[in-house]
Structures are given as C-alpha cells and as structure tokens.
CSV table of C-alpha atoms in Angstrom, one decimal:
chain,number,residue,atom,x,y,z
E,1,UNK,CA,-17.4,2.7,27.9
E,2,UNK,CA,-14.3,1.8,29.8
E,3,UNK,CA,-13.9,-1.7,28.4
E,4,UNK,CA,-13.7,-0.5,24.7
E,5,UNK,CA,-11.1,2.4,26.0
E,6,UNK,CA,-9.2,-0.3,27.6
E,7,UNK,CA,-9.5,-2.2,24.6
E,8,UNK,CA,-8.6,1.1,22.0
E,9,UNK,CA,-5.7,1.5,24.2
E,10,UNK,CA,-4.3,-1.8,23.8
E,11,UNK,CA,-5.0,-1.6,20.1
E,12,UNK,CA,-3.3,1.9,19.7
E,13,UNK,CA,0.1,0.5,21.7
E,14,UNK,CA,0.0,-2.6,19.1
E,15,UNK,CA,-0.1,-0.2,16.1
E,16,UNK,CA,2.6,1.8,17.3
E,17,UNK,CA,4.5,-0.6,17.8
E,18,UNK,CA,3.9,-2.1,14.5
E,19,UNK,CA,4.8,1.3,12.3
E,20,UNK,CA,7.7,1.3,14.3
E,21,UNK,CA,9.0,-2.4,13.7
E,22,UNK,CA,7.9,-1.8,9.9
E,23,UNK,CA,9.3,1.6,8.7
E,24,UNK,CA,12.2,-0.3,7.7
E,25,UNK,CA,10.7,-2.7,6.0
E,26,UNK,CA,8.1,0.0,3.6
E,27,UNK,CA,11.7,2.1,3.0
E,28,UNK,CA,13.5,-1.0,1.7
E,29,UNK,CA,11.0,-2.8,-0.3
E,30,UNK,CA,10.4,1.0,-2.6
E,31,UNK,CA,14.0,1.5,-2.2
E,32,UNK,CA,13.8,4.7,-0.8
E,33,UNK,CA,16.5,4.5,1.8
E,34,UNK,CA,19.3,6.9,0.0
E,35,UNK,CA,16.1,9.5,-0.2
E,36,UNK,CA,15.7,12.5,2.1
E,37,UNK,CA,12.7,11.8,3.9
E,38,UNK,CA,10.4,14.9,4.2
E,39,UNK,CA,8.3,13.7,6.5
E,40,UNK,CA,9.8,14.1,10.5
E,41,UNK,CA,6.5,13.2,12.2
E,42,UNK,CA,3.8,10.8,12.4
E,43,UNK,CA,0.7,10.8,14.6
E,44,UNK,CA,-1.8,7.6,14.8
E,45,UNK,CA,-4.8,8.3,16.1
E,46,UNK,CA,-8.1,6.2,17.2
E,47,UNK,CA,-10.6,8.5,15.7
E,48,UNK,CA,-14.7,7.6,17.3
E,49,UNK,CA,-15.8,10.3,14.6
E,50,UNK,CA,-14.1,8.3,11.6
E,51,UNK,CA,-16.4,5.7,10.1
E,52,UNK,CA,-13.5,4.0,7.8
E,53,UNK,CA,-11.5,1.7,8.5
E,54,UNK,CA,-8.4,4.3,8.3
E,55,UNK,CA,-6.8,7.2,6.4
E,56,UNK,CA,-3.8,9.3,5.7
E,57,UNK,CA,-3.7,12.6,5.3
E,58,UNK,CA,-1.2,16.1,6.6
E,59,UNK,CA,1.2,18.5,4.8
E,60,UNK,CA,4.1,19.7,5.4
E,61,UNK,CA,6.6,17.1,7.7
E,62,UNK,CA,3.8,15.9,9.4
E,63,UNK,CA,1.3,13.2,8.3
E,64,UNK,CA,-1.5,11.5,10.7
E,65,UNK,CA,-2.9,8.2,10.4
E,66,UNK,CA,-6.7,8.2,11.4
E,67,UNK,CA,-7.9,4.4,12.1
E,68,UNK,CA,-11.8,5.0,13.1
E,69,UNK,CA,-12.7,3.7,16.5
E,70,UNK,CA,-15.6,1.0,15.3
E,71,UNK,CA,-12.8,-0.3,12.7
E,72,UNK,CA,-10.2,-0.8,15.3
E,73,UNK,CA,-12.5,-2.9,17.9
E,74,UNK,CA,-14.2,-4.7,14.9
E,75,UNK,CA,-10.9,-6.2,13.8
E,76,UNK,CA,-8.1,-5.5,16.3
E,77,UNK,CA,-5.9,-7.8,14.5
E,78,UNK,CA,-5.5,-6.0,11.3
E,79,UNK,CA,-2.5,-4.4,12.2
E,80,UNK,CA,-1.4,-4.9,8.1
E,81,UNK,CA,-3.6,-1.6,8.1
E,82,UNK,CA,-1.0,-0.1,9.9
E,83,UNK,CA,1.6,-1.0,7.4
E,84,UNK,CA,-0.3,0.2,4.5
E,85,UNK,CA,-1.2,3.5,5.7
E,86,UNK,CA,2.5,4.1,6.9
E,87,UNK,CA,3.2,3.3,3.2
E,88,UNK,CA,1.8,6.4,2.2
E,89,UNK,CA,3.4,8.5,4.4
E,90,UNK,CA,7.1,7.0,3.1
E,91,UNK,CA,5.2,7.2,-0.8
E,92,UNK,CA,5.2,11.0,-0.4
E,93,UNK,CA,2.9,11.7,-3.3
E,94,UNK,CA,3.2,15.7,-3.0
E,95,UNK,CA,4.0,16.2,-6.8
E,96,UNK,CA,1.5,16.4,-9.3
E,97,UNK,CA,-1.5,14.0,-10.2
E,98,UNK,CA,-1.1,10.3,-9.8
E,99,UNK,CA,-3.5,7.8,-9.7
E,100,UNK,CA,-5.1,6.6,-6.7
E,101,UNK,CA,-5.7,3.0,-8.3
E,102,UNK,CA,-1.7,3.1,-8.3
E,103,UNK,CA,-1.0,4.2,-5.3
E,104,UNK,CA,-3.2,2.5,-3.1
E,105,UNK,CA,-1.9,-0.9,-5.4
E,106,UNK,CA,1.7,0.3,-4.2
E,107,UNK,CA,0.2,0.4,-0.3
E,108,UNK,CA,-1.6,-3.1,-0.6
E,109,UNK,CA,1.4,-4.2,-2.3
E,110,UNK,CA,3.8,-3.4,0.7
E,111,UNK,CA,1.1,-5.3,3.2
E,112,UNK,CA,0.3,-8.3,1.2
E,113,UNK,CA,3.2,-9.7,-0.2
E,114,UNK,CA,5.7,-8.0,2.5
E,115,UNK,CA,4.1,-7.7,5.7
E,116,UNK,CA,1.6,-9.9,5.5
E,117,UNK,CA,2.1,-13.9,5.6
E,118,UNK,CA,1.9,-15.3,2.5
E,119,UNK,CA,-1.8,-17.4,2.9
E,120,UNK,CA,-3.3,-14.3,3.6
E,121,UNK,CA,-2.2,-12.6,-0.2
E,122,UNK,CA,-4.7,-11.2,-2.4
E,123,UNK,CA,-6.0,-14.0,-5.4
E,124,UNK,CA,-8.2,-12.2,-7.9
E,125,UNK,CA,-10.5,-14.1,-9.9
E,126,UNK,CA,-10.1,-13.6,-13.4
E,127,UNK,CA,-14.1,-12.0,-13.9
E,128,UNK,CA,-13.3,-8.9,-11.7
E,129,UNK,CA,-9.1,-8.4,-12.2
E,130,UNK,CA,-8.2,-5.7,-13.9
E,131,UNK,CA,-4.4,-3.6,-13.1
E,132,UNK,CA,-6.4,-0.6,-12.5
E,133,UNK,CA,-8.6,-2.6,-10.0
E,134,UNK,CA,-6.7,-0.9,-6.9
E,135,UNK,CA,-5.8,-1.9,-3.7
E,136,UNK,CA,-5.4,-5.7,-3.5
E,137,UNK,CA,-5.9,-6.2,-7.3
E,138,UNK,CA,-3.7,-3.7,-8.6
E,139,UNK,CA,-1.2,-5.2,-5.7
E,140,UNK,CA,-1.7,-8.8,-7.1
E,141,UNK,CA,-0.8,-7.4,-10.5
E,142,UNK,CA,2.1,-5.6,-9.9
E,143,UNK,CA,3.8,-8.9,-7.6
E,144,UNK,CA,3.4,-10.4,-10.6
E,145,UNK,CA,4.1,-8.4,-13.4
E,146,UNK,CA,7.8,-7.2,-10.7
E,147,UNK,CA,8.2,-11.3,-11.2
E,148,UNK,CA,7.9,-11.5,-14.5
E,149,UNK,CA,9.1,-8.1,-16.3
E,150,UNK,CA,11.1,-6.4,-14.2
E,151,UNK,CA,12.4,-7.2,-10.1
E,152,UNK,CA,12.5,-3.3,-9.6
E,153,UNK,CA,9.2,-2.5,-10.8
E,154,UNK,CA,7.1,-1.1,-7.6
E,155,UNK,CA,10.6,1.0,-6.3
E,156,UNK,CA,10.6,2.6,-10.2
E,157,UNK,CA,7.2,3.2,-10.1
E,158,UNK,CA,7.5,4.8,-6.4
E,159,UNK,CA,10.1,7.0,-8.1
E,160,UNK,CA,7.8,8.1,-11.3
E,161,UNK,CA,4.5,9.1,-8.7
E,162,UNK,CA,6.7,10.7,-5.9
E,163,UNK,CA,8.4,12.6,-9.4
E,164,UNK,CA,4.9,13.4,-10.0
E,165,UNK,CA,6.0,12.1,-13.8
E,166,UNK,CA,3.7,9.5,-14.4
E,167,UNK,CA,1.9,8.2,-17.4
E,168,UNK,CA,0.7,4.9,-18.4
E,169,UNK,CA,3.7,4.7,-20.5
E,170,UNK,CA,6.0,4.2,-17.9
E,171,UNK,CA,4.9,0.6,-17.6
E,172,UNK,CA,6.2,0.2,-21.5
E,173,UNK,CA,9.3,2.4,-20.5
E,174,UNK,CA,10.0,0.0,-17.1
E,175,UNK,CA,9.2,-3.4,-18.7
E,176,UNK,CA,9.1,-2.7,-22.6
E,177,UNK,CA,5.2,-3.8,-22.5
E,178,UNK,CA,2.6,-1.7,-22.4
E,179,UNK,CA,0.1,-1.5,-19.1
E,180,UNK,CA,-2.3,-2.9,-21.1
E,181,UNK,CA,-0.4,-5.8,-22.4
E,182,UNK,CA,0.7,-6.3,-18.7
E,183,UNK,CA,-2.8,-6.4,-17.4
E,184,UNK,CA,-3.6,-9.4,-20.4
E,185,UNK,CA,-1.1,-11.2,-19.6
E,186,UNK,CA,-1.3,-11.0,-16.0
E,187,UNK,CA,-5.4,-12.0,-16.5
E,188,UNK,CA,-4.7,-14.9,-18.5
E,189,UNK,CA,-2.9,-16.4,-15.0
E,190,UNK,CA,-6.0,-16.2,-13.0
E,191,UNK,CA,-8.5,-18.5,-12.1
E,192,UNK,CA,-11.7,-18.1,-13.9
E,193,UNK,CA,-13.5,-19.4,-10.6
C-alpha cells in the first residue's frame, strides 16, 4: 500500500545515509584503510520477496545489500543492520574457507561495540556463551579477548580471513593463547544469570 511505500522510502534514504556516514568508521576499526578496496559499488535494496531481516551477497566489484521489506517496517530503527552488512562488503571474504561463526562475530563486532551505543552491547550469559557462538556472542568475546590479549586483534584476524589463511591457531599465534583457552577465560567473566 502506499503508506508502507512511503514508509520503505523513508527507511531506504536513512540506510543510505547511514552506510555512507559509516564506511569510515568499518574501514578504520579493521584497519583496512592502506588496502585496495575491490569493491567499487554497493546497491541496498528493500527486497518484499526477502523474508530475513537482511543479507550480503555479489561478486566481482559489486556487492548488494538485501534488507527484506517486513524486516525494515517491523523495526525501522535498526539501522546498526546497515552497519553490519556494510561490514561484510569492506571484510571481502573472497579467499578460501573461513568460518561464518567468525565472520559474522567480526560484523556484530563492528555494530555493537562501534556503532552502536554502548547500553545496547551484547551481554552473554555464561549457560549459552561460547567464542564460536557467532554474531553477538562471538562479538562479545572478541571485545574482550582485543582488551585483554591483544588491542589489534579483530584488524589481524580481518587480515587472516580476507588471506583466506585461517586456522584456529591464529588465535595462539595473535595472543599466545589458544581459542580455547580464550573462550575459558572469557566464560569465567560472565554472569551465570
């Protein structure tokens, strides 16, 4: 109907203007700014045949950001979606396996402890964490294992998946412990309720 278009429409403007007033921000928090950027254009699109909430996907230099229509009228202030989408276009994960647990912890990441004001951050509870947990769990863990092993952390990691070089031992090579040992010691933080 027209009122939802209207509504889409207002939406849409407020997600472009978010990507562009946060590109900056994704490129310096995984340090990627001295990096040629492969990717020369990005389409966001309002997509009524989507039933997520939204999506990343292209090859080449292009990439396209599908939020679904129901998503977008359902919670027109989640423009942090924005943000973590974008993320994976500047990750650039053409190389290689990685895990998706990873990078969608790098993503969340970005929007919860960058973009996002800091109320609104993830807080696992101790009976479902777990580094491998992904999204806002794995992006819980890695704030704090960057804040207590190593300040450059989530830009090396960026590095190793966009090098399509990763292995869990990365973590022991970055930080000298091992993921495991991170993941214990980061569980031992949390609440148990």
């Amino acid at each position: 109907d027209e009122e939802s278009q209207s509504k889409l429409s207002a939406i849409a403007q407020r997600y472009v203007q978010v990507a562009y007033d946060n590109y900056g921000l994704i490129v310096q928090t995984l340090e990627v700014e001295n990096r040629p950027m492969p990717i020369k254009t990005v389409l966001i699109e309002l997509a009524p045949d989507y039933d997520g909430s939204a999506v990343t996907f292209g090859s080449g230099n292009a990439r396209t950001i599908k939020v679904g229509d129901k998503y977008a009228l359902k919670s027109p202030d989640d423009v942090g979606v924005i943000v973590h989408e974008l993320t994976h276009v500047v990750q650039h994960y053409d190389k290689g396996d990685h895990p998706t647990w990873l990078g969608e912890g790098i993503a969340d990441y970005v929007r919860w402890f960058y973009f996002e004001p800091e109320k609104k951050r993830p807080q696992p509870k101790l009976a479902k964490a777990d580094a491998r947990g992904s999204y806002q769990t794995t992006a819980a863990f890695l704030y704090w294992a960057a804040k207590n092993t190593d300040p450059e952390l989530v830009p090396k990691l960026n590095w190793v998946l966009q090098s399509g070089r990763y292995s869990d031992d990365v973590f022991r090579q970055i930080t000298g412990q091992s993921l495991e040992a991170l993941n214990q010691a980061w569980k031992e933080t949390l609440p148990s309720k």
